Coordinates of C-alpha atoms and ligand atoms in Angstrom, one line a residue:
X1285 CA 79.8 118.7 91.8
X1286 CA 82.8 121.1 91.3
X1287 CA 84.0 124.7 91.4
X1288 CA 83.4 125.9 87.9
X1289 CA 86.3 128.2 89.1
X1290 CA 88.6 126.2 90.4
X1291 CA 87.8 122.1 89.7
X1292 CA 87.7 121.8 93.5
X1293 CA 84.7 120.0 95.0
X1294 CA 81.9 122.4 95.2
X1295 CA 80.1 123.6 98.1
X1296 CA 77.2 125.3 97.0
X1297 CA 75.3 125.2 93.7
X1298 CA 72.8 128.3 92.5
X1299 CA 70.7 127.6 90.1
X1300 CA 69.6 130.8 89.1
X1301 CA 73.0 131.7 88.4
X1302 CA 73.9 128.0 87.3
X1303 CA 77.0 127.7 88.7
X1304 CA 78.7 125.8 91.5
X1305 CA 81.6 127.1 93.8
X1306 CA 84.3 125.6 96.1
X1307 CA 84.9 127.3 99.6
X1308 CA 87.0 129.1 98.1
X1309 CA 85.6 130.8 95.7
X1310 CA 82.7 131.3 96.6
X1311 CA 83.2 134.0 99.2
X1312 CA 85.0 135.9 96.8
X1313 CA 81.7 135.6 94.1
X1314 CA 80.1 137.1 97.1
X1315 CA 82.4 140.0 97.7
X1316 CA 82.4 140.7 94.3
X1317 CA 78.9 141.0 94.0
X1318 CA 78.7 142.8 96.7
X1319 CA 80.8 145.2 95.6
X1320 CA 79.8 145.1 92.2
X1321 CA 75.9 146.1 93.9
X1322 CA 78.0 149.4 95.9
X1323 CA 79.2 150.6 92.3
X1324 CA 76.0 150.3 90.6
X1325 CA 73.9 151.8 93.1
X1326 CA 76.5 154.6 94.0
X1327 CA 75.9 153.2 98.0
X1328 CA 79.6 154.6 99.5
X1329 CA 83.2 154.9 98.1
X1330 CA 86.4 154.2 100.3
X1331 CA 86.7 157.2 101.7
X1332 CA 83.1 157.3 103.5
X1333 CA 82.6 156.1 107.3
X1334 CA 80.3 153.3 107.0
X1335 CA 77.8 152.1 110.2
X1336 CA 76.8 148.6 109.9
X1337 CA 73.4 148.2 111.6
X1338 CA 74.4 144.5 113.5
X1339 CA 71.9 142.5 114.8
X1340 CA 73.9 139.4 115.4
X1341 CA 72.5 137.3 112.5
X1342 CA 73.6 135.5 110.1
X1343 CA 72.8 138.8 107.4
X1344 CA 74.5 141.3 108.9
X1345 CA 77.1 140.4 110.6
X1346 CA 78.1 139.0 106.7
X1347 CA 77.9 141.9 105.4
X1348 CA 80.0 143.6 107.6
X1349 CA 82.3 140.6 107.4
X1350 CA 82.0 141.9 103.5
X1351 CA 82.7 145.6 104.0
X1352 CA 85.6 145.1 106.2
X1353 CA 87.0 142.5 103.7
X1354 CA 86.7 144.7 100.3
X1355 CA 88.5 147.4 103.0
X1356 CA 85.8 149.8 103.7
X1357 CA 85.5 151.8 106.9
X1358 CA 82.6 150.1 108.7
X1359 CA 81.9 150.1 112.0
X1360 CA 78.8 148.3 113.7
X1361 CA 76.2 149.1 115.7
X1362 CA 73.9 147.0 117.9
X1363 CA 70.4 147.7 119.3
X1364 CA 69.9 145.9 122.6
X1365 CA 66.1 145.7 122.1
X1366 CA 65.6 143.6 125.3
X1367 CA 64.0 141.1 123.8
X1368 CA 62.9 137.8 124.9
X1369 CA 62.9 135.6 128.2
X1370 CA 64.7 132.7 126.6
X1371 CA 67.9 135.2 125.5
X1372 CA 67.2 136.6 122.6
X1373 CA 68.8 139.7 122.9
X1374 CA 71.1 138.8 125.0
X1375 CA 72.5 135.9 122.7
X1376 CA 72.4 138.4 119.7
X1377 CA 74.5 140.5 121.6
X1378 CA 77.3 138.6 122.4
X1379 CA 77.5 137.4 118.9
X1380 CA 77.7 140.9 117.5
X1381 CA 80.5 141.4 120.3
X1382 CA 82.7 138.5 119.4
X1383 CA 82.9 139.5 115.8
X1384 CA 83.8 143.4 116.8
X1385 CA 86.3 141.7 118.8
X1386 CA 87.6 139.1 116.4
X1387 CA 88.0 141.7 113.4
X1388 CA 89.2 144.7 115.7
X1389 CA 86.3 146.5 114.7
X1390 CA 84.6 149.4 116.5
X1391 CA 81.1 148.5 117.6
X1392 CA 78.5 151.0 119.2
X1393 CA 76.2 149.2 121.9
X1394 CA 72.8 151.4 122.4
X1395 CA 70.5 149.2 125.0
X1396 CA 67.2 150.5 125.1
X1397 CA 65.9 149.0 128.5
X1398 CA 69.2 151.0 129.8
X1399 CA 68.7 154.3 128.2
X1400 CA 65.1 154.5 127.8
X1401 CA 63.9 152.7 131.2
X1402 CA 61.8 150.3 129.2
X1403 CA 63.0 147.3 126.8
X1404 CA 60.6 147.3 123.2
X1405 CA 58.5 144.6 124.2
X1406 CA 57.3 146.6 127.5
X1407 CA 57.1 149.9 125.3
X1408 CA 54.6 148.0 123.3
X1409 CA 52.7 147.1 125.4
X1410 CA 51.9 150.1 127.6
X1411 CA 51.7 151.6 124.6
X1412 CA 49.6 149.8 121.8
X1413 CA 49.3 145.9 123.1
X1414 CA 51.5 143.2 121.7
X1415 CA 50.8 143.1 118.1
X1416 CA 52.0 146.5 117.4
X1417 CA 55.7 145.0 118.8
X1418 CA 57.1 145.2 115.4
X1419 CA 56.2 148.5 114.4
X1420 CA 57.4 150.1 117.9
X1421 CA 60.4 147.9 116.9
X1422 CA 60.7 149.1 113.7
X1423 CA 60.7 153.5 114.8
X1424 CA 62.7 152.8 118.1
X1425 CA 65.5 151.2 115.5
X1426 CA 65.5 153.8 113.0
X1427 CA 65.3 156.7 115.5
X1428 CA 68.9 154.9 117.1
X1429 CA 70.0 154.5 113.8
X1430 CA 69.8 158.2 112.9
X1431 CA 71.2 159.3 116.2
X1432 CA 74.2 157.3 116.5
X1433 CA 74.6 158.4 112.9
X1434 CA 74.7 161.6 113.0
X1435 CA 76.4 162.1 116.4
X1436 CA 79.3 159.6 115.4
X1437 CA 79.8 161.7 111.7
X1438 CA 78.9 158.5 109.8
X1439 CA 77.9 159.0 105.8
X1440 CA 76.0 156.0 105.7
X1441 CA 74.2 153.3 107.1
X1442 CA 74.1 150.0 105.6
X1443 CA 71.5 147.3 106.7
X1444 CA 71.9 143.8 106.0
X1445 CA 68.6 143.1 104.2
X1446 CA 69.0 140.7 101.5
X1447 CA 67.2 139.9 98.0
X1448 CA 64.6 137.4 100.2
X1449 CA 63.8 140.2 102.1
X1450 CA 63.4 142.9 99.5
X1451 CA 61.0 140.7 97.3
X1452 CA 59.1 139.4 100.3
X1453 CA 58.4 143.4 100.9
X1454 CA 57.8 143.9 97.0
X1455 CA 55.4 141.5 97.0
X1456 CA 54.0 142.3 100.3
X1457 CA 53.6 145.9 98.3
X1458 CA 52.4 144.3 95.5
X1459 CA 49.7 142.7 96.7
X1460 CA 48.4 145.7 98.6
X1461 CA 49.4 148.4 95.7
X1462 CA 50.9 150.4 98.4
X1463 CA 52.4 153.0 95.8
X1464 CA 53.8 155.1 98.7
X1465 CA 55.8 152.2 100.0
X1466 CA 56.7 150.9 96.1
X1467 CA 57.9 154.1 95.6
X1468 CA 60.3 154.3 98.6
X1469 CA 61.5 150.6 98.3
X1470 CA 64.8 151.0 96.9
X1471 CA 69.2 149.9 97.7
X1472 CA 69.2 152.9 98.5
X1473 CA 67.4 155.5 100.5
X1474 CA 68.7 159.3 100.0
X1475 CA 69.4 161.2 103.5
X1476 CA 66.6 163.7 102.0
X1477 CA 65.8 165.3 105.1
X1478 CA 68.7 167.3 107.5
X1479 CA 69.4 165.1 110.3
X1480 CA 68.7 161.8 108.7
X1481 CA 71.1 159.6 107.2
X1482 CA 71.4 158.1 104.1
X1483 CA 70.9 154.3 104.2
X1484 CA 71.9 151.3 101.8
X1485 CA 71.4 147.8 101.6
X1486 CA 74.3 146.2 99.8
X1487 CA 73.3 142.5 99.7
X1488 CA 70.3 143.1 97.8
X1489 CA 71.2 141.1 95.0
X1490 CA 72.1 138.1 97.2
X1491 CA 69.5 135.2 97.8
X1492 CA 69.3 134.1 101.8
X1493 CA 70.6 130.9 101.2
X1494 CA 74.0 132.4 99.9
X1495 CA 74.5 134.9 102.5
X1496 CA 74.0 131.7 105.4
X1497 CA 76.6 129.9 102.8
X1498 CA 78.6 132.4 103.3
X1499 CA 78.4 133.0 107.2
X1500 CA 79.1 129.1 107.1
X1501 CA 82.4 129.0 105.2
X1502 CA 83.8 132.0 106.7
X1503 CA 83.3 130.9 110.1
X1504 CA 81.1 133.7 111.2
X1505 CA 79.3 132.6 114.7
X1506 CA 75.7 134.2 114.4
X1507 CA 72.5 133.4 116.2
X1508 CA 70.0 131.1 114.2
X1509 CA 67.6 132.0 116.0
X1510 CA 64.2 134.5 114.8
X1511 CA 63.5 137.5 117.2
X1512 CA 60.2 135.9 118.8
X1513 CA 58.2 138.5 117.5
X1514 CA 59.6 137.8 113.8
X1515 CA 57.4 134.0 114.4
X1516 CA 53.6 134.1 112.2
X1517 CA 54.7 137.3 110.2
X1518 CA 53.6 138.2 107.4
X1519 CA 56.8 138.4 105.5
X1520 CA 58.0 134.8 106.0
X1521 CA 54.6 133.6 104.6
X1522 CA 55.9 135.6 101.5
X1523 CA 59.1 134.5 101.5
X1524 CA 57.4 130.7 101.8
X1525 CA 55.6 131.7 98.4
X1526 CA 58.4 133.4 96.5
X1527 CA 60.6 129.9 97.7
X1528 CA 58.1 127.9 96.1
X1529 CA 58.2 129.4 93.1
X1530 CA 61.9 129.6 92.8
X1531 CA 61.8 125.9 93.5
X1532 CA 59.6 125.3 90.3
X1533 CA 61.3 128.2 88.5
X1534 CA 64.9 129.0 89.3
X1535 CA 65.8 132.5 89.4
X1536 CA 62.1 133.9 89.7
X1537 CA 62.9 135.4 92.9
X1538 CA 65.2 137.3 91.5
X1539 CA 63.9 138.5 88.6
X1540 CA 60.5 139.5 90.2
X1541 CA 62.7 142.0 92.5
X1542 CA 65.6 143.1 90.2
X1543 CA 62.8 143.3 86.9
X1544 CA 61.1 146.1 89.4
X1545 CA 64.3 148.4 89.8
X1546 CA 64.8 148.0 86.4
X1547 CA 61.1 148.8 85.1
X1548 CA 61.8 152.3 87.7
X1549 CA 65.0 153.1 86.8
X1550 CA 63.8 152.8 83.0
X1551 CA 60.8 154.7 83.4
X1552 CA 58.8 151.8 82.8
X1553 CA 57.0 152.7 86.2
X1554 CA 56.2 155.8 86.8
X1555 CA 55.0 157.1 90.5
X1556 CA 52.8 160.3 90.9
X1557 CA 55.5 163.3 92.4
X1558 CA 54.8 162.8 96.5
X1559 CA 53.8 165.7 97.9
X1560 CA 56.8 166.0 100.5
X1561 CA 55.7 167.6 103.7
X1562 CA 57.7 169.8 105.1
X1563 CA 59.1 168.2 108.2
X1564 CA 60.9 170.2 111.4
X1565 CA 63.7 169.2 114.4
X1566 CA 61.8 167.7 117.2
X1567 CA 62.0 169.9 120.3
X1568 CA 63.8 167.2 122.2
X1569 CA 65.7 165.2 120.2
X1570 CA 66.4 167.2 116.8
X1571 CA 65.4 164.4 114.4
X1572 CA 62.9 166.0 111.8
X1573 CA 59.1 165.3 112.4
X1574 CA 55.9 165.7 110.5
X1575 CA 54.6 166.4 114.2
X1576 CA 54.2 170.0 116.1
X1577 CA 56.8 169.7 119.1
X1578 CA 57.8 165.9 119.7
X1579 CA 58.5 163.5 117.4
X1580 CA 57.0 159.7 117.7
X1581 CA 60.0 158.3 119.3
X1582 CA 60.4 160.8 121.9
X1583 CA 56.2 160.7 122.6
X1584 CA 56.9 157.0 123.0
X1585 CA 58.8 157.6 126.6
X1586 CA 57.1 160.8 128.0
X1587 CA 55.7 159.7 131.2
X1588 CA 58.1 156.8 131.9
X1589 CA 61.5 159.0 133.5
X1590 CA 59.1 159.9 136.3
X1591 CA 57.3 156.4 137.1
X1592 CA 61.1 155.4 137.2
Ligands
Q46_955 S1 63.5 142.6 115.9 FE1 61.9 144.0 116.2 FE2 62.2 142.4 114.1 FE3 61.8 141.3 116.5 S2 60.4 142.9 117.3 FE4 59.8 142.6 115.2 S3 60.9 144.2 114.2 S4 60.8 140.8 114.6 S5 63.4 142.8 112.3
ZN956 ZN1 62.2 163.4 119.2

């Protein structure tokens, strides 16, 4: 097959978008598109200080491949979870490092084992048993997100969740008609309450497959591996289903998620006014809280200085 570009041989086809693209050009229909997804959602101009959550795989560490080449300011930041006996988070680690260092890019390194005493896993488990990992995961993250955020004057935070990702969670939603979450799930999330950033997820209009394509032909070393606790989840059952429905019906992935911002944005959905509760600074870390003196991160550690 070749480059409807260029005539050169192809290396990828998408048939949703039909069209074929050399090495060449293809990374540039993906920075395009990426930027093309910042303009349309209003995510960041040039001028803002962009912090690219890193995790080491293949999504992220794109995407900041992306930001840096369309010549934003992005720096990254890595969560050392302290997951997994085989090297998970260790692996993930140096992978995030070596692209900082090949780019000459500023990377943050937050380790939660060696700030907090405990890695997520053990937190977990004193806490709530093993199935509640991802959820423990999911708070410690944002909390370290928000922090490093605000005390390193970033504007934004961009995450590297792509168009698989967002319609595994629309449909996830779907399924459950979990209006609260259908109503939050958008590119991007306003910094609505002081001291929490705004977030934005630029490669929401790219499919998976395109954003490893692109790690591949740019040369970007990532981990293949899942996080271990990532295996049996929910949300790559759904992104089984939406796959085999894109196989019969090419572009249905994206339709089914980019049909649902449209349908909001047009009104065509409409979600009852939330009633927003009025959140306050925790009393030891600052970060607004629904709760009366510490928030759910900090509750998460009390206890553990002293057994130290
Ligand atoms: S890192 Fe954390 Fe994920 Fe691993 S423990 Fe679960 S939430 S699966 S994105
Ligand atoms: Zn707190």
């Amino acid at each position: 097959m070749r480059c409807r570009k260029c005539g050169r041989e192809a290396v990828i086809h998408m048939r949703q978008h039909k069209l074929a693209l050399c090495e060449v050009c293809f990374p540039t229909w993906v920075q395009e598109r990426v930027a093309e997804t910042i303009r349309r959602y209003r995510m960041f101009g040039l001028q803002d200080r962009i912090l690219v959550a890193v995790s080491g795989g293949k999504d992220s560490l794109s995407l900041w491949d992306v930001l840096l080449a369309l010549g934003y300011q992005a720096d990254g930041l890595y969560i050392d979870l302290g997951i997994g006996e085989g090297g998970y988070s260790r692996l993930s680690r140096e992978k995030a490092e070596a692209f900082a260092r090949a780019h000459g890019a500023a990377l943050w390194v937050e380790s939660v084992p060696e700030r907090y005493g405990e890695s997520v896993p053990q937190v977990a488990m004193r806490r709530h048993r093993r199935r509640k990992v991802c959820s423990i995961c999911g708070l410690i993250k944002r909390h370290i997100m928000n922090r490093v955020a605000r005390d390193g004057g970033y504007d934004v935070i961009a995450t590297g969740h792509n168009l698989d990702d967002e319609a595994a969670v629309l449909l996830g939603n779907v399924l459950q008609w979990s209006a609260g979450y259908l109503q939050r799930q958008a590119p991007v999330l306003p910094a609505d309450q002081p001291g929490l950033a705004r977030k934005v997820k630029p490669l929401c209009t790219l499919y998976e497959r395109e954003m490893a394509a692109y790690a591949l032909v740019r040369g970007i070393d990532y981990i293949y591996d899942e996080c271990p606790y990532a295996v049996g989840a929910k949300s790559l059952f759904y992104k089984d289903l939406l796959n085999q429905l894109e196989e019969r019906s090419p572009g249905a992935k994206q339709n089914f998620y980019t049909a649902f911002l449209r349908a909001r944005e047009q009104g065509e959905i409409l979600f009852r006014d939330e009633a927003r509760t009025t959140l306050q600074p925790c009393r030891q870390c600052g970060q607004p809280t629904s709760a009366e003196g510490l928030c759910a991160f900090c509750r998460l550690w009390v206890g553990v200085e002293e057994r130290r």
